[in-house]
Coordinates of C-alpha atoms in Angstrom, one line a residue:
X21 CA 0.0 0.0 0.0
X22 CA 1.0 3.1 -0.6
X23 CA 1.4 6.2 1.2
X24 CA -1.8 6.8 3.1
X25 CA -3.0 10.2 5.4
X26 CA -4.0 9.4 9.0
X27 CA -7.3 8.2 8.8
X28 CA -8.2 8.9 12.1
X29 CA -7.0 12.8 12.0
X30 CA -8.9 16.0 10.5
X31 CA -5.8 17.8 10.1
X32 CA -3.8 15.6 8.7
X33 CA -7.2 14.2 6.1
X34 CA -7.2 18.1 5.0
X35 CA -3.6 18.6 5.1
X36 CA -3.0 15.2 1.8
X37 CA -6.1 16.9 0.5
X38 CA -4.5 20.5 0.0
X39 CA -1.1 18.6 -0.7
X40 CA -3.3 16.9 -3.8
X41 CA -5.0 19.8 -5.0
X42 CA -8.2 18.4 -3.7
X43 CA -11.4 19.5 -1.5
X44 CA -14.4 18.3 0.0
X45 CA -17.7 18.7 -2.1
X46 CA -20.8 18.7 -0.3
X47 CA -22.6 17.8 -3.1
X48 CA -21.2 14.3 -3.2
X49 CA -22.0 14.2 0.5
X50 CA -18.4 13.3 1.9
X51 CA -17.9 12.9 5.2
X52 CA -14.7 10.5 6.2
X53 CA -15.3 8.0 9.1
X54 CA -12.4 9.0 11.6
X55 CA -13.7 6.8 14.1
X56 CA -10.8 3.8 13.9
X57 CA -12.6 1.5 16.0
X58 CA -15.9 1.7 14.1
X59 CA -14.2 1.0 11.1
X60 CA -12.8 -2.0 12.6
X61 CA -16.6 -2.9 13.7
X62 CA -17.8 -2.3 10.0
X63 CA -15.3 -4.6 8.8
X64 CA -15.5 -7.2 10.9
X65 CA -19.3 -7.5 10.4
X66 CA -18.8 -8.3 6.2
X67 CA -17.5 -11.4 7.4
X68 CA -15.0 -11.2 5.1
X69 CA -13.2 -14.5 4.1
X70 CA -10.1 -14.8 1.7
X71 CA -10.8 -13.3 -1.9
X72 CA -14.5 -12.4 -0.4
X73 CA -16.0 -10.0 -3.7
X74 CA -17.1 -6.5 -2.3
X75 CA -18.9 -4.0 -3.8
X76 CA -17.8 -0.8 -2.0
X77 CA -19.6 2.3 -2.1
X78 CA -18.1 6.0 -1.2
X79 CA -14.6 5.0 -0.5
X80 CA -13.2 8.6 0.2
X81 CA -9.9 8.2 0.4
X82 CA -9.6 4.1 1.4
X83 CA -10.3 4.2 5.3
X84 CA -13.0 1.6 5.0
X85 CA -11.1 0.2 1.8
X86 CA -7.8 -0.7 3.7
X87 CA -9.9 -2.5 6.1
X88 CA -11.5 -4.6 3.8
X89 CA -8.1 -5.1 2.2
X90 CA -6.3 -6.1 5.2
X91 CA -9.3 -9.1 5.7
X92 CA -7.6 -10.6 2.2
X93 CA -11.1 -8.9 0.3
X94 CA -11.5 -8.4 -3.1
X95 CA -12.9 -5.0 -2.9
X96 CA -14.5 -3.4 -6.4
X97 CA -14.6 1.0 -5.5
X98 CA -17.6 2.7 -6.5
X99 CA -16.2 6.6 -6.1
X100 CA -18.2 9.4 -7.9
X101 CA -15.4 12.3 -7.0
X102 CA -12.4 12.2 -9.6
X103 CA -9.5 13.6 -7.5
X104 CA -10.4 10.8 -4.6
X105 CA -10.0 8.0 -7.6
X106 CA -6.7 9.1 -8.7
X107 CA -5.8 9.1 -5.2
X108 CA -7.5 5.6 -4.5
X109 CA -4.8 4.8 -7.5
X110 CA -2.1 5.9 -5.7
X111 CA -2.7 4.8 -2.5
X112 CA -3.7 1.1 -3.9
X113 CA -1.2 1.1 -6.4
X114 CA -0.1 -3.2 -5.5
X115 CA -3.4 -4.0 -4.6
X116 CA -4.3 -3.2 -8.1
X117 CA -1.4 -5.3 -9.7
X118 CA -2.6 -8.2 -7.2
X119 CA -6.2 -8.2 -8.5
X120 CA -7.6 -7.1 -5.0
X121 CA -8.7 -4.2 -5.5
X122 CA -10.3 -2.0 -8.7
X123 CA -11.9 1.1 -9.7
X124 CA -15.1 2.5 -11.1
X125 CA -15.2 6.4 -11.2
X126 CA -18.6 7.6 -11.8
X127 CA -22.1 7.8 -10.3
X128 CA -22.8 3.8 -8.7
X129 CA -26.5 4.6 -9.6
X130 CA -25.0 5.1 -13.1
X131 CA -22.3 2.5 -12.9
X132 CA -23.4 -0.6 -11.2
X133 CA -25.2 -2.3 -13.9
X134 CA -22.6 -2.4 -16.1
X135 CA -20.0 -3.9 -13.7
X136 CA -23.1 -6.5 -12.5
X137 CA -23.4 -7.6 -16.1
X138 CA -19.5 -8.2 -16.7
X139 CA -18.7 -9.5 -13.3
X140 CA -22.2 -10.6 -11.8
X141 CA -23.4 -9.9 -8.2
X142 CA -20.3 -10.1 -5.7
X143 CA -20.5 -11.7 -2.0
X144 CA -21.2 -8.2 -0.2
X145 CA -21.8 -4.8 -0.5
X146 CA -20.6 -2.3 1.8
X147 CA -20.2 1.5 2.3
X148 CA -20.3 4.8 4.2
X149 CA -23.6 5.8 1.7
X150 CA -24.2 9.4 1.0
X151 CA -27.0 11.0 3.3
X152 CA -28.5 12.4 0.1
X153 CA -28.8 9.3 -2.1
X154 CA -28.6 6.2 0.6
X155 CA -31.7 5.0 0.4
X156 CA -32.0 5.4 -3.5
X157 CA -29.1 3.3 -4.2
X158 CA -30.7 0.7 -1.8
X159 CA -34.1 0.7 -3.3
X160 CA -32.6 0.6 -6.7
X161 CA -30.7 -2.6 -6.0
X162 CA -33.3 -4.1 -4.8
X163 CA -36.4 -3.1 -7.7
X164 CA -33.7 -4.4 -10.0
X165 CA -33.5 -7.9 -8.5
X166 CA -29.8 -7.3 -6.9
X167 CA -29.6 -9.2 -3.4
X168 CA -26.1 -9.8 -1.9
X169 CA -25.3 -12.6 0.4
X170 CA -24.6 -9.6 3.1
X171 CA -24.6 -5.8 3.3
X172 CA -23.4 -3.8 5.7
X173 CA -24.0 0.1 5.0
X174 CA -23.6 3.2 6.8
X175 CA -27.1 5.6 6.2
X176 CA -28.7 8.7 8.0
X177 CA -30.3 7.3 11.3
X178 CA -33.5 8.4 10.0
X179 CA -33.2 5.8 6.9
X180 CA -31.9 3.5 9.0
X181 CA -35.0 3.7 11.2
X182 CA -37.3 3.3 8.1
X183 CA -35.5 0.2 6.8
X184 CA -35.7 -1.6 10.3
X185 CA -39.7 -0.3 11.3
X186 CA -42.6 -2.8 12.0
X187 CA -46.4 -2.2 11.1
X188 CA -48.0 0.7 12.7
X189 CA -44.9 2.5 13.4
X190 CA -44.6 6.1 12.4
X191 CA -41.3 5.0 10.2
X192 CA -42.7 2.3 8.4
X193 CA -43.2 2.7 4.9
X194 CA -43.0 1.6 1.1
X195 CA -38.9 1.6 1.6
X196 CA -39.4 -0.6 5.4
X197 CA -40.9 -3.1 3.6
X198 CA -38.7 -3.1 0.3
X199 CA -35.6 -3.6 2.5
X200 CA -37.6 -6.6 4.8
X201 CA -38.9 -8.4 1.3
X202 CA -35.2 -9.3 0.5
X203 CA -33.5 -8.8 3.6
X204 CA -33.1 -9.5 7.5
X205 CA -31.9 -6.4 8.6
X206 CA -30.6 -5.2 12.4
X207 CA -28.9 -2.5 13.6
X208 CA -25.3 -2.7 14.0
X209 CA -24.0 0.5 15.9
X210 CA -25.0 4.2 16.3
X211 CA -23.1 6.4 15.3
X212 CA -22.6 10.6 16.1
X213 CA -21.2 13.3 13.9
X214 CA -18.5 13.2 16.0
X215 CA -17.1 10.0 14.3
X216 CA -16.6 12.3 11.2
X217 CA -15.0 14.8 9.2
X218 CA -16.3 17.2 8.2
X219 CA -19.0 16.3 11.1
X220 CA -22.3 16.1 9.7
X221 CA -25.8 17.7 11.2
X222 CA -27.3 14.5 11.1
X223 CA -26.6 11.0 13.1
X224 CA -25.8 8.2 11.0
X225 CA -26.9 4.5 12.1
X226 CA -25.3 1.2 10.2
X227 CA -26.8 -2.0 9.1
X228 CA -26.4 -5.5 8.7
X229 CA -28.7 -7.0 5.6
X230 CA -28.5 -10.3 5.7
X231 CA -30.1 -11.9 2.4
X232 CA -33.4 -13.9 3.2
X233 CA -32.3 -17.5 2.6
X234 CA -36.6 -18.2 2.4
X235 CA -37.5 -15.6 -0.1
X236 CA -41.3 -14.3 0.3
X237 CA -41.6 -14.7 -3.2
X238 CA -44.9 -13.1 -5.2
X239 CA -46.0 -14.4 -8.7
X240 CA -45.2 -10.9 -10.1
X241 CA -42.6 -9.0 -8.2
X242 CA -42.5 -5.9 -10.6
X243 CA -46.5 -6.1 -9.9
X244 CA -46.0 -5.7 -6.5
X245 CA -43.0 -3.5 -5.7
X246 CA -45.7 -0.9 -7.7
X247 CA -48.3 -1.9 -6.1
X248 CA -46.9 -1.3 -2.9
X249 CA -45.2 1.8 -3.7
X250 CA -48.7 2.7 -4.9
X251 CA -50.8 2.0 -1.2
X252 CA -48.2 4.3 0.8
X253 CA -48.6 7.9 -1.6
X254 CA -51.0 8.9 0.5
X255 CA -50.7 7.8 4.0
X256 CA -53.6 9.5 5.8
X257 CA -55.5 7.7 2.8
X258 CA -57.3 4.9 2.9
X259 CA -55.8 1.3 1.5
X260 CA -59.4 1.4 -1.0
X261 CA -58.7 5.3 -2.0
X262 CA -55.1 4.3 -2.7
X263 CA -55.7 1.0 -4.5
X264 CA -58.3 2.7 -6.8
X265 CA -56.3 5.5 -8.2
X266 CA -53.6 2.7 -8.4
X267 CA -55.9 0.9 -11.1
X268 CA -57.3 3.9 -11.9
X269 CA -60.6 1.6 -11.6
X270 CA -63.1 1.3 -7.8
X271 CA -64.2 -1.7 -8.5
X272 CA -61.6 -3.7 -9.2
X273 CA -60.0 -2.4 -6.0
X274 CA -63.1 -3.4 -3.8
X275 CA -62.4 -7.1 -5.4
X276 CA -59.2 -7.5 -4.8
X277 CA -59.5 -6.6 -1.3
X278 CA -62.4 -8.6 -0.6
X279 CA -60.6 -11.7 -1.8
X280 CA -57.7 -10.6 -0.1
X281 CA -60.1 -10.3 3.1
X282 CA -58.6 -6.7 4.1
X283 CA -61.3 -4.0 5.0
X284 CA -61.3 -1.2 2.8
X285 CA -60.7 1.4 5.6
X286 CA -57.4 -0.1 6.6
X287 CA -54.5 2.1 6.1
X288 CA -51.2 0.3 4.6
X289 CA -48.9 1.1 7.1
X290 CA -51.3 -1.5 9.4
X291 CA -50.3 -4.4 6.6
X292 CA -47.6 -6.8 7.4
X293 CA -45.2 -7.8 4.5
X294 CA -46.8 -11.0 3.8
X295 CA -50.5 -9.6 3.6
X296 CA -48.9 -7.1 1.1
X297 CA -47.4 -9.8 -0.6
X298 CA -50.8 -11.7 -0.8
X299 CA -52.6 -8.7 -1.9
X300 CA -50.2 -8.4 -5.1
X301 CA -50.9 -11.9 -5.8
X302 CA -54.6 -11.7 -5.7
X303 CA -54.2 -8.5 -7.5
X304 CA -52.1 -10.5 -10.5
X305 CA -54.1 -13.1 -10.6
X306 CA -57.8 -11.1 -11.0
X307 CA -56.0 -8.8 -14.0
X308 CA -54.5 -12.2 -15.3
X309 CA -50.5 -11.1 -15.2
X310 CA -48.4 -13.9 -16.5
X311 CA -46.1 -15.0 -13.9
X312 CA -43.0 -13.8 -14.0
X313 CA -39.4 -14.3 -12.4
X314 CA -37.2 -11.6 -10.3

């Protein structure tokens, strides 16, 4: 490895960046995790085994990276700012040569299908996610049929608390129940702005998703990750109101929730993931949707 800046110190992170001609950029959302033993904690909760594949999102400047690397991981970068990739380069410079570690500059959200298609869906994914886009990048992994053995991610507390709420909590919602169709997720540790730099206004919470090994499946999961999206627009709303301007057609809601046996004046953040996902397939089945694979 090459030379690397002391991860765990402000002044010396801002002192390589000046020395590189580089800056923060708060609209990439970069905040480096100076918290040594956290990192360690993040780390060791991948599980990483020899050549493990990880997807790594947000690298900064390699704090997490070299973690990952030091548990014999072969780590694939996601890193959206250009001078931080040329100084991932650098600073990885034999872990390139060795095959353990390589780069993709760019946008993951614009990115990660092509590297899925070439190299498939690795053993983990991992990161320190931007505040700003956390939840996106998770969602869109997930509509698009991606599930990783294990994940553990770094979010705003306040995504965190939506990915992990139950059924008539105030945080549960169309993303709670996303993240609980394809994952079992807990939280790992809490952590404050303090563990940072720059510090952030916001706490940051991360999570272990451990990939379901008995899939809920649905006859038509494209059917229902709309469907569901579709019930939780209008939360104050009821489930009938909701489903009809779904199908743009009353009736057809008040038949698929009779079969379904749910009362047209429930709400959906009452419904458990499995009524949901009986809903969508008593839905598919009264419009006739082929069945169709994820």
């Amino acid at each position: 490895m090459s030379h690397t800046p002391d991860y765990n110190s402000p002044s010396a992170l801002n002192a390589f960046l000046e020395e590189n001609d580089m800056g923060m950029q708060k609209k990439f959302g970069q905040n480096f995790l100076i918290n040594q033993t956290a990192r360690e904690k993040l780390a060791e909760a991948t599980e990483i085994k020899e050549n493990t594949s990880v997807w790594e999102v947000g690298p900064g400047l390699g704090a997490l990276t070299s973690e990952l690397l030091k548990r014999s991981a072969t780590v694939t970068a996601f890193e959206i700012d250009r001078g931080f990739s040329q100084a991932l380069a650098t600073i990885f410079t034999d872990e390139i040569k060795s095959n353990h570690f390589s780069l993709v500059t760019g946008d993951f959200l614009k990115t990660w299908k092509t590297e899925f298609q070439k190299h498939g869906i690795p053993d983990r994914f991992f990161g320190n996610l931007p505040y700003n886009v956390g939840a996106i990048i998770i969602g869109d992994l997930i509509n698009n049929g991606v599930r990783f053995n294990k994940s553990v991610v770094t979010v705003q507390k306040e995504v965190a608390l939506r990915m992990e709420a139950k059924p008539s909590s105030k945080n549960y919602s169309s993303f709670s129940i996303l993240c609980q169709w394809a994952y079992d997720i807990y939280p790992l540790m809490d952590l404050s702005g303090g563990s940072f730099w720059p510090r952030p206004n916001v706490n940051s919470r991360a999570v272990v998703m451990n990939k379901k090994e008995n899939f809920p499946g649905c006859t038509h999961p494209k059917h229902f990750m709309n469907l569901q999206r579709s019930l939780f627009i209008s939360r104050r709303k009821t489930i009938k109101n909701n489903l009809s301007r779904f199908y743009k057609d009353g009736d057809l809601a008040s038949a698929v929730l009779e079969k379904a046996k749910i009362a047209p004046s429930a709400r959906a953040e009452t419904l458990s993931l499995q009524t949901l996902l009986n809903l969508s397939d008593i839905s598919a089945e009264i419009q006739n949707l082929k069945v169709e694979s994820w």
